[in-house]
Coordinates of N, CA and C in Angstrom, one line a residue:
M1 N -23.4 -13.0 -18.9 CA -23.0 -12.1 -17.7 C -22.9 -13.0 -16.6
S2 N -21.9 -12.6 -15.8 CA -21.6 -13.3 -14.5 C -21.2 -12.2 -13.5
I3 N -21.7 -12.5 -12.4 CA -21.4 -11.6 -11.0 C -20.9 -12.5 -10.1
S4 N -19.8 -12.2 -9.3 CA -19.3 -13.0 -8.3 C -19.3 -12.0 -7.1
C5 N -19.8 -12.7 -6.0 CA -19.7 -11.9 -4.7 C -19.0 -12.8 -3.6
Q6 N -18.6 -11.9 -2.6 CA -17.8 -12.4 -1.5 C -18.2 -11.5 -0.3
D7 N -18.6 -12.3 0.7 CA -18.9 -11.5 2.0 C -19.9 -10.2 1.8
N8 N -20.9 -10.5 0.9 CA -22.0 -9.7 0.5 C -21.6 -8.5 -0.3
S9 N -20.5 -8.6 -1.0 CA -20.0 -7.6 -1.7 C -19.7 -8.2 -3.1
V10 N -20.0 -7.3 -4.2 CA -19.7 -7.7 -5.6 C -18.2 -7.6 -5.8
T11 N -17.6 -8.7 -6.3 CA -16.1 -8.7 -6.5 C -15.8 -8.8 -7.9
E12 N -16.7 -9.5 -8.8 CA -16.4 -9.7 -10.2 C -17.7 -9.2 -11.0
L13 N -17.6 -8.6 -12.1 CA -18.6 -8.3 -12.9 C -18.2 -8.6 -14.4
K14 N -18.7 -9.5 -15.0 CA -18.2 -9.8 -16.5 C -19.5 -9.8 -17.3
I15 N -19.5 -8.9 -18.3 CA -20.5 -8.8 -19.3 C -20.0 -8.8 -20.6
M16 N -20.6 -9.8 -21.4 CA -20.0 -10.1 -22.8 C -21.1 -9.8 -23.8
G17 N -20.8 -9.0 -24.7 CA -21.9 -8.7 -25.7 C -21.7 -9.5 -27.0
D18 N -22.3 -9.0 -28.0 CA -22.2 -9.6 -29.4 C -21.7 -8.8 -30.5
K19 N -21.2 -7.5 -30.0 CA -20.8 -6.6 -31.1 C -19.2 -6.8 -31.4
L20 N -19.0 -7.4 -32.6 CA -17.7 -7.7 -33.0 C -17.2 -6.4 -33.6
V21 N -15.9 -6.0 -33.4 CA -15.3 -4.8 -33.9 C -14.3 -5.0 -35.1
N22 N -14.3 -4.2 -36.0 CA -13.4 -4.2 -37.1 C -12.8 -2.8 -37.1
V23 N -11.5 -2.8 -36.6 CA -10.9 -1.4 -36.6 C -10.9 -0.8 -38.0
N24 N -10.8 -1.6 -39.1 CA -10.6 -0.9 -40.4 C -11.9 -0.3 -40.8
D25 N -13.1 -0.7 -40.3 CA -14.3 -0.2 -40.8 C -14.8 1.1 -39.9
F26 N -14.1 1.5 -38.9 CA -14.6 2.4 -38.0 C -13.9 3.7 -38.5
N27 N -14.7 4.8 -38.6 CA -14.1 6.1 -39.0 C -14.4 7.3 -38.1
G28 N -14.8 6.9 -36.9 CA -15.0 7.9 -35.8 C -16.4 8.4 -35.6
F29 N -17.3 7.9 -36.4 CA -18.7 8.4 -36.5 C -19.6 7.4 -35.7
A30 N -20.8 7.7 -35.4 CA -21.6 6.9 -34.6 C -21.8 5.5 -35.3
I31 N -21.8 4.6 -34.4 CA -22.1 3.1 -34.8 C -23.5 2.7 -34.7
P32 N -24.1 2.2 -35.7 CA -25.4 1.7 -35.7 C -25.5 0.3 -34.9
N33 N -26.5 0.0 -34.5 CA -26.9 -1.3 -33.8 C -26.1 -1.5 -32.6
H34 N -26.1 -0.4 -31.7 CA -25.5 -0.6 -30.5 C -26.1 -1.8 -29.6
T35 N -25.4 -2.4 -29.0 CA -25.7 -3.5 -28.0 C -26.4 -2.6 -26.8
L36 N -25.8 -1.5 -26.5 CA -26.4 -0.7 -25.4 C -27.2 0.3 -25.8
S37 N -28.0 0.9 -25.0 CA -28.9 1.9 -25.3 C -28.2 3.2 -25.8
E38 N -28.8 4.0 -26.8 CA -28.2 5.1 -27.2 C -27.9 6.2 -26.0
S39 N -28.7 6.0 -24.9 CA -28.5 7.0 -23.7 C -27.5 6.4 -22.8
F40 N -26.9 5.2 -23.1 CA -25.8 4.7 -22.1 C -24.8 5.6 -22.1
S41 N -24.2 5.9 -21.0 CA -23.1 6.8 -20.7 C -22.0 5.9 -19.9
I42 N -20.8 5.8 -20.5 CA -19.9 5.0 -19.8 C -19.4 5.8 -18.5
D43 N -19.4 7.1 -18.6 CA -19.2 8.1 -17.5 C -20.1 7.8 -16.3
S44 N -21.3 7.7 -16.5 CA -22.3 7.4 -15.5 C -22.1 6.0 -14.9
F45 N -21.9 5.1 -15.9 CA -21.8 3.6 -15.5 C -20.6 3.4 -14.5
V46 N -19.4 4.1 -14.9 CA -18.3 4.0 -14.1 C -18.4 4.7 -12.7
T47 N -19.2 5.8 -12.6 CA -19.7 6.3 -11.3 C -20.5 5.3 -10.5
T48 N -21.3 4.7 -11.2 CA -22.1 3.6 -10.5 C -21.3 2.5 -9.9
L49 N -20.5 2.0 -10.8 CA -19.6 1.0 -10.3 C -18.6 1.3 -9.2
S50 N -18.4 2.7 -9.2 CA -17.4 3.1 -8.1 C -18.0 2.9 -6.7
R51 N -19.4 2.6 -6.5 CA -20.0 2.2 -5.3 C -19.8 0.9 -4.9
L52 N -19.1 0.1 -5.7 CA -18.8 -1.3 -5.4 C -17.3 -1.3 -4.8
P53 N -17.0 -1.0 -3.7 CA -15.6 -0.9 -3.2 C -14.8 -2.2 -3.2
S54 N -15.5 -3.3 -3.4 CA -14.7 -4.7 -3.4 C -14.6 -5.2 -4.9
L55 N -15.0 -4.4 -5.9 CA -14.9 -4.9 -7.3 C -13.5 -5.1 -7.6
R56 N -13.1 -6.3 -7.9 CA -11.7 -6.6 -8.3 C -11.6 -6.9 -9.8
V57 N -12.6 -7.3 -10.4 CA -12.6 -7.8 -11.9 C -13.8 -7.2 -12.6
L58 N -13.4 -6.4 -13.6 CA -14.5 -5.7 -14.5 C -14.2 -6.2 -16.0
S59 N -15.0 -6.8 -16.4 CA -15.0 -7.2 -17.9 C -16.1 -6.7 -18.7
L60 N -16.0 -5.8 -19.6 CA -17.2 -5.4 -20.4 C -16.7 -5.4 -21.8
V61 N -16.9 -6.7 -22.3 CA -16.4 -7.0 -23.7 C -17.5 -7.1 -24.8
S62 N -17.2 -6.4 -25.9 CA -18.0 -6.5 -27.1 C -19.5 -6.0 -26.8
L63 N -19.6 -4.9 -26.1 CA -20.8 -4.3 -25.8 C -21.3 -3.3 -26.6
G64 N -20.3 -2.7 -27.4 CA -20.7 -1.6 -28.3 C -20.6 -0.3 -27.5
I65 N -19.7 -0.3 -26.5 CA -19.4 1.0 -25.7 C -18.7 1.8 -26.7
W66 N -19.2 3.1 -26.8 CA -18.7 4.1 -27.9 C -18.3 5.4 -27.2
G67 N -17.1 6.0 -27.5 CA -16.6 7.2 -27.1 C -15.5 7.1 -26.3
P68 N -14.9 8.1 -25.8 CA -13.6 8.1 -25.1 C -14.0 7.6 -23.7
L69 N -12.8 6.9 -23.2 CA -13.0 6.3 -21.9 C -13.0 7.3 -20.7
S70 N -13.9 7.2 -19.9 CA -14.1 8.3 -18.8 C -12.7 8.2 -17.9
D71 N -12.4 9.5 -17.6 CA -11.2 9.7 -16.7 C -11.6 9.2 -15.3
K72 N -13.0 8.9 -15.0 CA -13.4 8.5 -13.8 C -13.1 7.0 -13.4
I73 N -12.5 6.3 -14.4 CA -12.3 4.8 -14.3 C -11.3 4.6 -13.2
H74 N -10.6 5.6 -12.8 CA -9.5 5.5 -11.7 C -10.4 5.3 -10.3
R75 N -11.6 5.6 -10.2 CA -12.3 5.5 -9.2 C -12.5 4.1 -8.7
L76 N -12.3 3.1 -9.7 CA -12.5 1.7 -9.4 C -11.0 1.3 -8.9
S77 N -10.6 1.7 -7.7 CA -9.3 1.6 -7.2 C -9.1 0.3 -6.7
S78 N -9.9 -0.6 -6.6 CA -9.8 -2.0 -6.0 C -9.6 -2.9 -7.3
L79 N -9.7 -2.6 -8.5 CA -9.6 -3.5 -9.5 C -8.2 -4.0 -9.7
E80 N -8.3 -5.4 -9.9 CA -7.1 -6.1 -10.3 C -7.0 -6.5 -11.8
S81 N -8.2 -6.5 -12.4 CA -8.3 -6.9 -13.7 C -9.4 -5.9 -14.5
L82 N -9.0 -5.4 -15.6 CA -9.8 -4.6 -16.3 C -9.7 -4.9 -17.7
D83 N -11.0 -5.4 -18.3 CA -10.9 -5.7 -19.7 C -12.0 -5.1 -20.4
L84 N -11.8 -4.2 -21.2 CA -12.7 -3.3 -22.1 C -12.6 -3.6 -23.5
S85 N -12.2 -4.8 -23.9 CA -11.9 -5.2 -25.3 C -13.2 -5.2 -26.2
S86 N -12.9 -5.0 -27.4 CA -13.9 -5.1 -28.6 C -15.0 -4.2 -28.4
N87 N -14.7 -3.0 -28.2 CA -15.9 -1.9 -28.1 C -15.4 -0.8 -29.1
F88 N -15.9 0.3 -29.0 CA -15.6 1.4 -30.0 C -15.0 2.6 -29.1
I89 N -14.1 2.4 -28.2 CA -13.6 3.3 -27.3 C -12.3 4.0 -28.2
F90 N -12.4 5.3 -28.0 CA -11.4 6.1 -28.8 C -10.8 7.1 -27.9
G91 N -9.8 7.8 -28.5 CA -9.1 9.0 -27.7 C -8.0 8.3 -27.0
S92 N -7.6 8.9 -25.9 CA -6.5 8.6 -25.1 C -6.8 7.4 -24.1
V93 N -5.8 6.7 -23.7 CA -5.9 5.9 -22.4 C -5.8 7.0 -21.3
P94 N -6.9 7.1 -20.4 CA -6.9 8.0 -19.4 C -5.6 8.0 -18.5
P95 N -5.0 9.1 -18.2 CA -3.9 9.2 -17.4 C -4.1 8.7 -15.9
K96 N -5.3 8.8 -15.5 CA -5.6 8.5 -14.1 C -5.6 7.0 -13.9
I97 N -5.6 6.3 -15.0 CA -5.5 4.7 -14.7 C -4.1 4.6 -14.1
S98 N -3.2 5.4 -14.1 CA -1.8 5.2 -13.5 C -2.0 5.2 -12.0
T99 N -3.0 5.6 -11.4 CA -3.3 5.5 -10.0 C -4.0 4.1 -9.6
M100 N -4.4 3.3 -10.5 CA -4.9 2.0 -10.2 C -3.8 1.0 -10.0
V101 N -3.1 1.0 -8.8 CA -1.9 0.3 -8.7 C -2.1 -1.1 -8.3
K102 N -3.4 -1.6 -8.2 CA -3.7 -3.0 -7.8 C -3.8 -3.8 -9.2
L103 N -3.9 -3.1 -10.4 CA -4.1 -3.8 -11.6 C -2.9 -4.7 -11.9
H104 N -3.4 -6.1 -12.2 CA -2.4 -6.8 -12.7 C -2.6 -7.2 -14.2
T105 N -3.8 -7.0 -14.5 CA -4.2 -7.3 -16.0 C -5.0 -6.0 -16.6
L106 N -4.5 -5.5 -17.7 CA -5.1 -4.3 -18.3 C -5.3 -4.7 -19.8
T107 N -6.4 -5.1 -20.2 CA -6.8 -5.4 -21.6 C -7.8 -4.6 -22.2
M108 N -7.3 -3.7 -23.2 CA -8.3 -2.8 -24.0 C -7.9 -3.1 -25.4
E109 N -7.8 -4.1 -25.8 CA -7.6 -4.6 -27.3 C -8.8 -4.3 -28.1
D110 N -8.6 -4.2 -29.4 CA -9.7 -4.2 -30.4 C -10.6 -3.0 -30.1
N111 N -10.0 -1.8 -29.9 CA -10.8 -0.5 -29.8 C -10.1 0.5 -30.7
Y112 N -10.4 1.7 -30.5 CA -9.8 2.7 -31.4 C -9.0 3.9 -30.7
F113 N -8.3 3.5 -29.5 CA -7.5 4.3 -29.0 C -6.5 4.9 -30.0
N114 N -6.5 6.2 -30.1 CA -5.7 6.8 -31.2 C -4.6 7.9 -30.7
D115 N -4.2 7.8 -29.5 CA -3.1 8.6 -29.1 C -1.9 7.8 -29.0
T116 N -1.0 8.2 -28.1 CA 0.3 7.4 -27.9 C 0.1 6.5 -26.9
V117 N 1.0 5.4 -26.8 CA 1.1 4.5 -25.7 C 1.5 5.3 -24.4
P118 N 0.7 5.2 -23.3 CA 1.0 6.0 -22.3 C 2.5 5.8 -21.7
D119 N 3.2 7.0 -21.3 CA 4.5 6.8 -20.7 C 4.4 6.6 -19.2
W120 N 3.3 6.5 -18.6 CA 3.1 6.3 -17.2 C 2.8 4.8 -16.7
L121 N 3.0 4.0 -17.8 CA 2.6 2.5 -17.5 C 3.4 1.8 -16.3
D122 N 4.7 2.5 -16.1 CA 5.4 1.9 -15.0 C 4.9 2.2 -13.6
S123 N 3.8 3.1 -13.6 CA 3.2 3.3 -12.3 C 2.3 2.1 -11.8
L124 N 2.1 1.2 -12.8 CA 1.2 0.0 -12.6 C 2.3 -1.1 -12.2
S125 N 2.8 -1.1 -11.1 CA 3.9 -1.9 -10.9 C 3.5 -3.4 -10.6
N126 N 2.3 -3.7 -10.5 CA 1.8 -5.0 -10.3 C 1.4 -5.6 -11.6
L127 N 1.5 -4.9 -12.7 CA 0.9 -5.4 -14.1 C 1.7 -6.5 -14.5
T128 N 1.0 -7.6 -14.9 CA 1.6 -8.8 -15.5 C 1.1 -8.9 -16.9
I129 N -0.1 -8.4 -17.2 CA -0.6 -8.5 -18.5 C -1.0 -7.2 -19.0
L130 N -0.5 -6.7 -20.3 CA -0.8 -5.5 -20.9 C -1.2 -5.8 -22.3
S131 N -2.4 -5.6 -22.7 CA -2.8 -5.8 -24.0 C -3.6 -4.6 -24.6
L132 N -3.0 -3.9 -25.5 CA -3.4 -2.7 -26.2 C -3.4 -3.0 -27.7
K133 N -3.4 -4.3 -28.1 CA -3.2 -4.6 -29.5 C -4.6 -4.2 -30.4
N134 N -4.4 -4.0 -31.6 CA -5.5 -3.7 -32.4 C -6.3 -2.4 -32.2
N135 N -5.5 -1.4 -31.9 CA -6.0 0.0 -31.7 C -5.4 0.8 -33.0
R136 N -5.3 2.2 -32.6 CA -4.7 3.0 -33.5 C -3.7 3.8 -32.8
L137 N -3.0 3.3 -31.8 CA -2.0 4.0 -31.1 C -0.9 4.2 -32.0
K138 N -0.2 5.4 -31.8 CA 0.9 5.9 -32.6 C 1.9 6.3 -31.8
G139 N 3.1 6.6 -32.5 CA 4.4 7.1 -31.7 C 5.3 5.9 -31.5
R140 N 6.2 6.1 -30.5 CA 7.2 5.1 -30.2 C 6.8 4.4 -29.0
F141 N 7.5 3.2 -28.9 CA 7.3 2.5 -27.7 C 7.9 3.2 -26.5
P142 N 7.1 3.5 -25.4 CA 7.6 4.1 -24.3 C 8.7 3.4 -23.5
S143 N 9.7 3.9 -23.1 CA 10.7 3.1 -22.3 C 10.2 2.7 -20.8
S144 N 9.1 3.4 -20.5 CA 8.6 3.1 -19.1 C 8.0 1.5 -19.0
I145 N 7.8 1.0 -20.3 CA 7.3 -0.4 -20.2 C 8.3 -1.3 -19.6
C146 N 9.7 -1.1 -19.9 CA 10.8 -1.9 -19.5 C 11.0 -1.9 -18.1
R147 N 10.3 -0.9 -17.3 CA 10.5 -0.8 -15.8 C 9.4 -1.5 -15.1
I148 N 8.6 -2.2 -15.7 CA 7.3 -2.9 -15.0 C 8.0 -4.4 -14.9
K149 N 8.5 -4.6 -13.6 CA 9.2 -5.9 -13.4 C 8.3 -7.1 -13.4
T150 N 7.0 -6.9 -13.2 CA 6.1 -8.0 -13.0 C 5.5 -8.4 -14.4
L151 N 5.8 -7.6 -15.5 CA 5.2 -7.8 -16.8 C 5.5 -9.0 -17.3
T152 N 4.6 -9.9 -17.7 CA 5.0 -11.2 -18.5 C 4.3 -11.3 -19.9
V153 N 3.3 -10.5 -20.1 CA 2.7 -10.5 -21.3 C 2.4 -9.0 -21.9
I154 N 2.9 -8.6 -23.0 CA 2.8 -7.4 -23.7 C 2.2 -7.7 -25.0
A155 N 1.2 -7.1 -25.4 CA 0.6 -7.2 -26.7 C 0.2 -5.8 -27.2
L156 N 1.0 -5.4 -28.3 CA 0.8 -4.0 -28.8 C 0.7 -4.0 -30.3
S157 N 0.6 -5.2 -30.8 CA 0.6 -5.4 -32.4 C -0.6 -4.7 -33.0
N158 N -0.4 -4.4 -34.2 CA -1.6 -3.9 -35.1 C -1.9 -2.4 -34.5
N159 N -0.9 -1.6 -34.3 CA -1.1 -0.2 -34.0 C -0.1 0.4 -35.0
E160 N 0.0 1.8 -34.8 CA 1.0 2.5 -35.6 C 2.2 3.0 -34.9
L161 N 2.8 2.1 -34.3 CA 3.9 2.2 -33.4 C 5.3 2.1 -34.2
S162 N 6.3 2.9 -33.8 CA 7.5 2.8 -34.5 C 8.6 2.7 -33.5
G163 N 9.8 2.3 -33.9 CA 10.9 1.9 -33.1 C 10.8 0.5 -32.6
N164 N 11.9 0.3 -31.8 CA 12.0 -1.1 -31.1 C 11.4 -1.0 -29.7
L165 N 11.0 -2.2 -29.3 CA 10.5 -2.4 -28.0 C 11.8 -2.5 -27.0
P166 N 11.7 -1.7 -26.0 CA 13.0 -1.7 -25.2 C 13.4 -2.9 -24.6
D167 N 14.6 -3.1 -24.2 CA 15.0 -4.4 -23.6 C 14.3 -4.5 -22.3
M168 N 13.9 -5.7 -22.2 CA 13.0 -5.9 -20.9 C 13.9 -6.8 -20.0
D169 N 14.1 -6.3 -18.8 CA 15.0 -6.9 -17.7 C 14.0 -7.9 -16.8
L170 N 13.5 -9.0 -17.5 CA 12.6 -9.9 -16.8 C 13.2 -10.9 -16.1

């Protein structure tokens, strides 16, 4: 775990666990041997983190976080980098993430997101890195991706996507 502060405010919170994820082994039921307590709630945790108005970097990797990602994640409006990789997060990527306009890195690979790739990604106009690889996303590549002029890295492999990636005017 690492915590960085500036001017008496928390600016970075990075927590790395030891729960490796294998997408092929997960069938949507409770996962034994959580790193986190059974009573842990990502919803409550996000609410608590929203009290850190200067938080720019949040990395919660391999912690065994299980369940859908809280729509309250958008309350972390100062975030520039969000990494929720290698957990057991499923469902949709919350649409309210589209309001997190300071994000330049969005990494949620190695989870179980099982809806479509969001079509609102172009709302994140500062995004340089997008990694949603190794999930269960389905459908077509959204054309909104090609409207993100700052995007330099896009990782969507190992999903159930069809079609071609739109031409990128980089």
